[in-house]
């Protein structure tokens, strides 16, 4: 257990439905990341926060995806009007301190299946 | 987009043998990290090497970095069946404003250690 929690572990939804995932990072970590991973591939960067500020969002991310970190603690990732291509493992990670050279602590991920 | 490319994509060895995985990347970096992922789980940080370092050791792990060739290698000595997992390199690109912070992962090497 790395100390990063993700909920739910699994989500099955029908195409067109909205889904929301939650991530609780390690409490003292100020940076929080979202990645997406499909089978046999490496994690693909989606977005990251420093405290409550969203510093970068991948250009590959459509407008159907939105992430928030309202109080600089937990974060949510929402996917609107889900498509079958959204099926993947969604990973959250956090790291602490102000230095740029920090290791990430990953949660176990949320496995999304869009039918 | 993926920055790093791992080689080989898959590696199968006997327990007790050494395993070597290679990673190549495209842009200047602040640091390079290696992560391990067991099937269906989140990633676990193994080792970090900074851009001004050439070699680093941690237990049975040895990492080298050649910034002139934009490549790194991970050596696992005296492998065990429990080392069976996917291994990913991740780079933190140098950004124009030097803020950094984002890790870009490669496609991974799937290591199988047979007892």
CSV table of C-alpha atoms in Angstrom, one decimal:
chain,number,residue,atom,x,y,z
A,1,UNK,CA,0.0,0.0,0.0
A,2,UNK,CA,1.6,3.3,-1.2
A,3,UNK,CA,-0.8,5.5,0.7
A,4,UNK,CA,-2.6,6.8,-2.5
A,5,UNK,CA,-6.2,5.6,-2.6
A,6,UNK,CA,-8.4,5.4,-5.7
A,7,UNK,CA,-12.1,4.8,-5.7
A,8,UNK,CA,-13.8,2.8,-7.2
A,9,UNK,CA,-11.4,0.0,-8.2
A,10,UNK,CA,-13.6,-1.1,-11.0
A,11,UNK,CA,-16.3,0.8,-13.0
A,12,UNK,CA,-18.5,-0.7,-15.7
A,13,UNK,CA,-20.7,1.8,-17.6
A,14,UNK,CA,-22.7,2.1,-20.7
A,15,UNK,CA,-21.6,4.3,-23.6
A,16,UNK,CA,-22.8,7.8,-23.2
A,17,UNK,CA,-22.9,7.8,-19.4
A,18,UNK,CA,-20.8,10.1,-17.2
A,19,UNK,CA,-18.3,8.6,-14.7
A,20,UNK,CA,-16.3,10.2,-11.9
A,21,UNK,CA,-13.2,8.8,-10.2
A,22,UNK,CA,-11.7,9.9,-7.0
A,23,UNK,CA,-8.1,10.0,-5.8
A,24,UNK,CA,-6.8,10.6,-2.3
A,25,UNK,CA,-3.1,11.3,-2.4
A,26,UNK,CA,-0.6,11.1,0.4
A,27,UNK,CA,-1.6,14.0,2.7
A,28,UNK,CA,1.6,16.0,2.6
A,29,UNK,CA,2.1,15.7,-1.2
A,30,UNK,CA,1.4,18.9,-3.1
A,31,UNK,CA,1.5,17.4,-6.6
A,32,UNK,CA,-1.1,15.1,-8.0
A,33,UNK,CA,-1.1,13.3,-11.4
A,34,UNK,CA,-3.6,11.5,-13.5
A,35,UNK,CA,-2.5,8.9,-16.1
A,36,UNK,CA,-4.4,6.5,-18.3
A,37,UNK,CA,-3.0,3.0,-19.2
A,38,UNK,CA,-4.3,0.4,-21.7
A,39,UNK,CA,-3.2,-3.2,-21.8
A,40,UNK,CA,0.4,-3.6,-22.9
A,41,UNK,CA,1.2,0.1,-22.9
A,42,UNK,CA,2.9,2.5,-20.6
A,43,UNK,CA,1.0,5.1,-18.6
A,44,UNK,CA,-0.1,8.1,-20.7
A,45,UNK,CA,0.0,11.5,-19.0
A,46,UNK,CA,-3.4,13.2,-18.7
A,47,UNK,CA,-3.0,16.1,-16.3
A,48,UNK,CA,-1.4,17.3,-13.1
A,49,UNK,CA,-1.9,19.6,-10.2
A,50,UNK,CA,0.3,21.5,-7.8
A,51,UNK,CA,-1.9,22.1,-4.8
A,52,UNK,CA,-5.3,23.2,-6.3
A,53,UNK,CA,-3.8,24.6,-9.5
A,54,UNK,CA,-4.0,22.5,-12.7
A,55,UNK,CA,-0.6,23.1,-14.3
A,56,UNK,CA,-0.9,21.1,-17.4
A,57,UNK,CA,-3.4,19.1,-19.4
A,58,UNK,CA,-2.5,16.7,-22.2
A,59,UNK,CA,-3.4,17.9,-25.7
A,60,UNK,CA,-4.6,14.4,-26.3
A,61,UNK,CA,-7.3,14.9,-23.7
A,62,UNK,CA,-10.7,15.8,-25.2
A,63,UNK,CA,-13.1,18.3,-23.7
A,64,UNK,CA,-15.1,15.3,-22.3
A,65,UNK,CA,-12.4,14.9,-19.6
A,66,UNK,CA,-12.2,17.3,-16.6
A,67,UNK,CA,-10.2,17.1,-13.4
A,68,UNK,CA,-10.4,19.1,-10.2
A,69,UNK,CA,-8.5,19.3,-7.0
A,70,UNK,CA,-10.7,21.9,-5.1
A,71,UNK,CA,-8.8,22.2,-1.8
A,72,UNK,CA,-5.5,20.9,-2.9
A,73,UNK,CA,-6.2,17.5,-1.3
A,74,UNK,CA,-8.3,14.9,-3.1
A,75,UNK,CA,-8.9,15.0,-6.8
A,76,UNK,CA,-11.7,13.9,-9.1
A,77,UNK,CA,-11.5,12.9,-12.7
A,78,UNK,CA,-14.8,13.1,-14.7
A,79,UNK,CA,-15.4,11.7,-18.1
A,80,UNK,CA,-18.6,12.8,-19.8
A,81,UNK,CA,-20.4,10.9,-22.5
A,82,UNK,CA,-18.1,7.9,-22.3
A,83,UNK,CA,-17.0,6.1,-25.4
A,84,UNK,CA,-15.7,2.6,-25.8
A,85,UNK,CA,-12.2,4.0,-26.4
A,86,UNK,CA,-12.2,5.4,-22.9
A,87,UNK,CA,-11.9,1.9,-21.5
A,88,UNK,CA,-8.6,1.8,-19.7
A,89,UNK,CA,-7.0,1.8,-16.3
A,90,UNK,CA,-6.9,5.3,-14.8
A,91,UNK,CA,-4.0,5.8,-12.4
A,92,UNK,CA,-3.5,8.6,-9.9
A,93,UNK,CA,-0.1,9.4,-8.4
A,94,UNK,CA,1.2,12.0,-6.0
A,95,UNK,CA,4.5,13.4,-4.9
A,96,UNK,CA,5.7,15.9,-2.4
A,97,UNK,CA,8.1,18.8,-1.9
A,98,UNK,CA,8.9,21.7,-4.2
A,99,UNK,CA,11.8,20.1,-6.0
A,100,UNK,CA,11.2,18.9,-9.5
A,101,UNK,CA,13.1,15.7,-9.0
A,102,UNK,CA,10.6,13.5,-7.0
A,103,UNK,CA,9.4,10.0,-7.3
A,104,UNK,CA,5.7,9.3,-7.8
A,105,UNK,CA,3.6,7.2,-5.5
A,106,UNK,CA,0.8,5.5,-7.5
A,107,UNK,CA,-2.6,4.2,-6.4
A,108,UNK,CA,-3.9,0.9,-7.6
A,109,UNK,CA,-6.0,2.5,-10.3
A,110,UNK,CA,-9.6,2.5,-11.4
A,111,UNK,CA,-10.3,0.0,-14.2
A,112,UNK,CA,-13.0,1.5,-16.5
A,113,UNK,CA,-15.0,-0.7,-18.9
A,114,UNK,CA,-17.3,1.1,-21.3
A,115,UNK,CA,-19.9,-1.2,-22.9
B,1,UNK,CA,2.8,10.9,-26.5
B,2,UNK,CA,5.4,8.4,-25.2
B,3,UNK,CA,8.9,9.8,-24.8
B,4,UNK,CA,10.7,6.6,-23.9
B,5,UNK,CA,11.1,3.4,-25.8
B,6,UNK,CA,12.1,0.3,-23.9
B,7,UNK,CA,14.0,-2.6,-25.4
B,8,UNK,CA,13.3,-5.5,-25.4
B,9,UNK,CA,9.5,-5.5,-25.2
B,10,UNK,CA,9.6,-8.8,-23.5
B,11,UNK,CA,12.4,-10.8,-21.7
B,12,UNK,CA,12.3,-14.3,-20.3
B,13,UNK,CA,15.2,-15.6,-18.2
B,14,UNK,CA,15.9,-18.3,-15.5
B,15,UNK,CA,16.1,-17.5,-11.9
B,16,UNK,CA,19.6,-16.4,-10.9
B,17,UNK,CA,20.4,-14.8,-14.3
B,18,UNK,CA,20.8,-11.1,-14.8
B,19,UNK,CA,18.2,-9.1,-16.6
B,20,UNK,CA,19.1,-6.0,-18.6
B,21,UNK,CA,16.5,-3.5,-20.0
B,22,UNK,CA,17.2,-0.5,-22.1
B,23,UNK,CA,15.4,2.8,-22.5
B,24,UNK,CA,15.9,5.5,-25.1
B,25,UNK,CA,14.3,9.0,-24.9
B,26,UNK,CA,14.0,12.0,-27.1
B,27,UNK,CA,14.4,15.3,-25.2
B,28,UNK,CA,16.7,16.8,-22.6
B,29,UNK,CA,15.7,15.6,-19.2
B,30,UNK,CA,16.0,16.6,-15.5
B,31,UNK,CA,16.0,13.0,-14.3
B,32,UNK,CA,15.1,9.4,-15.4
B,33,UNK,CA,13.3,7.0,-13.2
B,34,UNK,CA,12.5,3.3,-13.3
B,35,UNK,CA,9.2,1.8,-12.1
B,36,UNK,CA,7.9,-1.7,-11.7
B,37,UNK,CA,4.3,-2.8,-12.2
B,38,UNK,CA,2.8,-6.1,-11.2
B,39,UNK,CA,-0.2,-7.2,-13.3
B,40,UNK,CA,-3.3,-5.2,-12.7
B,41,UNK,CA,-1.7,-3.0,-10.0
B,42,UNK,CA,-0.2,0.5,-9.7
B,43,UNK,CA,3.4,1.3,-10.4
B,44,UNK,CA,6.1,1.2,-7.8
B,45,UNK,CA,9.2,3.5,-7.9
B,46,UNK,CA,12.5,1.6,-8.1
B,47,UNK,CA,15.3,4.1,-8.6
B,48,UNK,CA,15.9,7.7,-9.8
B,49,UNK,CA,19.0,8.9,-11.6
B,50,UNK,CA,19.6,12.6,-12.2
B,51,UNK,CA,20.9,14.1,-15.5
B,52,UNK,CA,24.3,14.8,-14.0
B,53,UNK,CA,24.8,11.2,-12.8
B,54,UNK,CA,26.1,8.3,-14.8
B,55,UNK,CA,25.4,5.3,-12.6
B,56,UNK,CA,23.4,4.4,-9.6
B,57,UNK,CA,23.0,1.3,-7.5
B,58,UNK,CA,20.2,0.2,-5.2
B,59,UNK,CA,20.4,-3.4,-3.9
B,60,UNK,CA,20.3,-5.7,-6.9
B,61,UNK,CA,19.5,-2.8,-9.2
B,62,UNK,CA,22.0,-0.9,-11.3
B,63,UNK,CA,21.0,2.0,-13.5
B,64,UNK,CA,23.2,3.8,-16.0
B,65,UNK,CA,22.4,7.0,-17.9
B,66,UNK,CA,24.1,8.3,-21.1
B,67,UNK,CA,22.7,11.7,-21.8
B,68,UNK,CA,24.8,12.0,-25.0
B,69,UNK,CA,23.0,9.0,-26.4
B,70,UNK,CA,19.7,9.8,-24.6
B,71,UNK,CA,19.6,6.3,-23.2
B,72,UNK,CA,19.5,4.4,-19.9
B,73,UNK,CA,19.7,0.8,-18.8
B,74,UNK,CA,18.4,-1.1,-15.8
B,75,UNK,CA,20.3,-4.2,-14.7
B,76,UNK,CA,18.7,-6.6,-12.2
B,77,UNK,CA,21.3,-9.0,-10.9
B,78,UNK,CA,20.6,-12.5,-9.6
B,79,UNK,CA,17.0,-12.4,-10.6
B,80,UNK,CA,14.2,-14.1,-8.7
B,81,UNK,CA,10.8,-15.3,-9.7
B,82,UNK,CA,9.3,-12.5,-7.7
B,83,UNK,CA,11.0,-10.0,-10.1
B,84,UNK,CA,8.4,-11.0,-12.7
B,85,UNK,CA,6.7,-7.8,-13.7
B,86,UNK,CA,6.6,-5.0,-16.2
B,87,UNK,CA,9.3,-2.4,-15.9
B,88,UNK,CA,9.0,1.2,-17.2
B,89,UNK,CA,11.4,4.0,-17.6
B,90,UNK,CA,10.0,7.5,-17.1
B,91,UNK,CA,11.7,10.8,-17.9
B,92,UNK,CA,11.1,14.3,-16.6
B,93,UNK,CA,11.6,16.6,-19.6
B,94,UNK,CA,13.3,20.0,-19.2
B,95,UNK,CA,10.7,22.6,-20.0
B,96,UNK,CA,11.6,26.0,-21.4
B,97,UNK,CA,10.6,27.7,-18.1
B,98,UNK,CA,12.4,25.0,-16.2
B,99,UNK,CA,9.3,24.2,-14.1
B,100,UNK,CA,9.4,20.5,-15.0
B,101,UNK,CA,7.2,18.2,-12.9
B,102,UNK,CA,5.6,15.9,-15.5
B,103,UNK,CA,6.9,12.3,-16.0
B,104,UNK,CA,6.6,10.7,-19.4
B,105,UNK,CA,6.6,6.9,-19.4
B,106,UNK,CA,7.9,4.4,-22.0
B,107,UNK,CA,6.1,1.4,-23.3
B,108,UNK,CA,7.7,-1.0,-20.8
B,109,UNK,CA,9.6,-4.3,-20.8
B,110,UNK,CA,7.7,-7.4,-19.6
B,111,UNK,CA,10.1,-9.5,-17.6
B,112,UNK,CA,9.4,-13.1,-16.8
B,113,UNK,CA,11.7,-15.0,-14.4
B,114,UNK,CA,11.3,-18.7,-14.4
B,115,UNK,CA,12.0,-20.7,-11.2
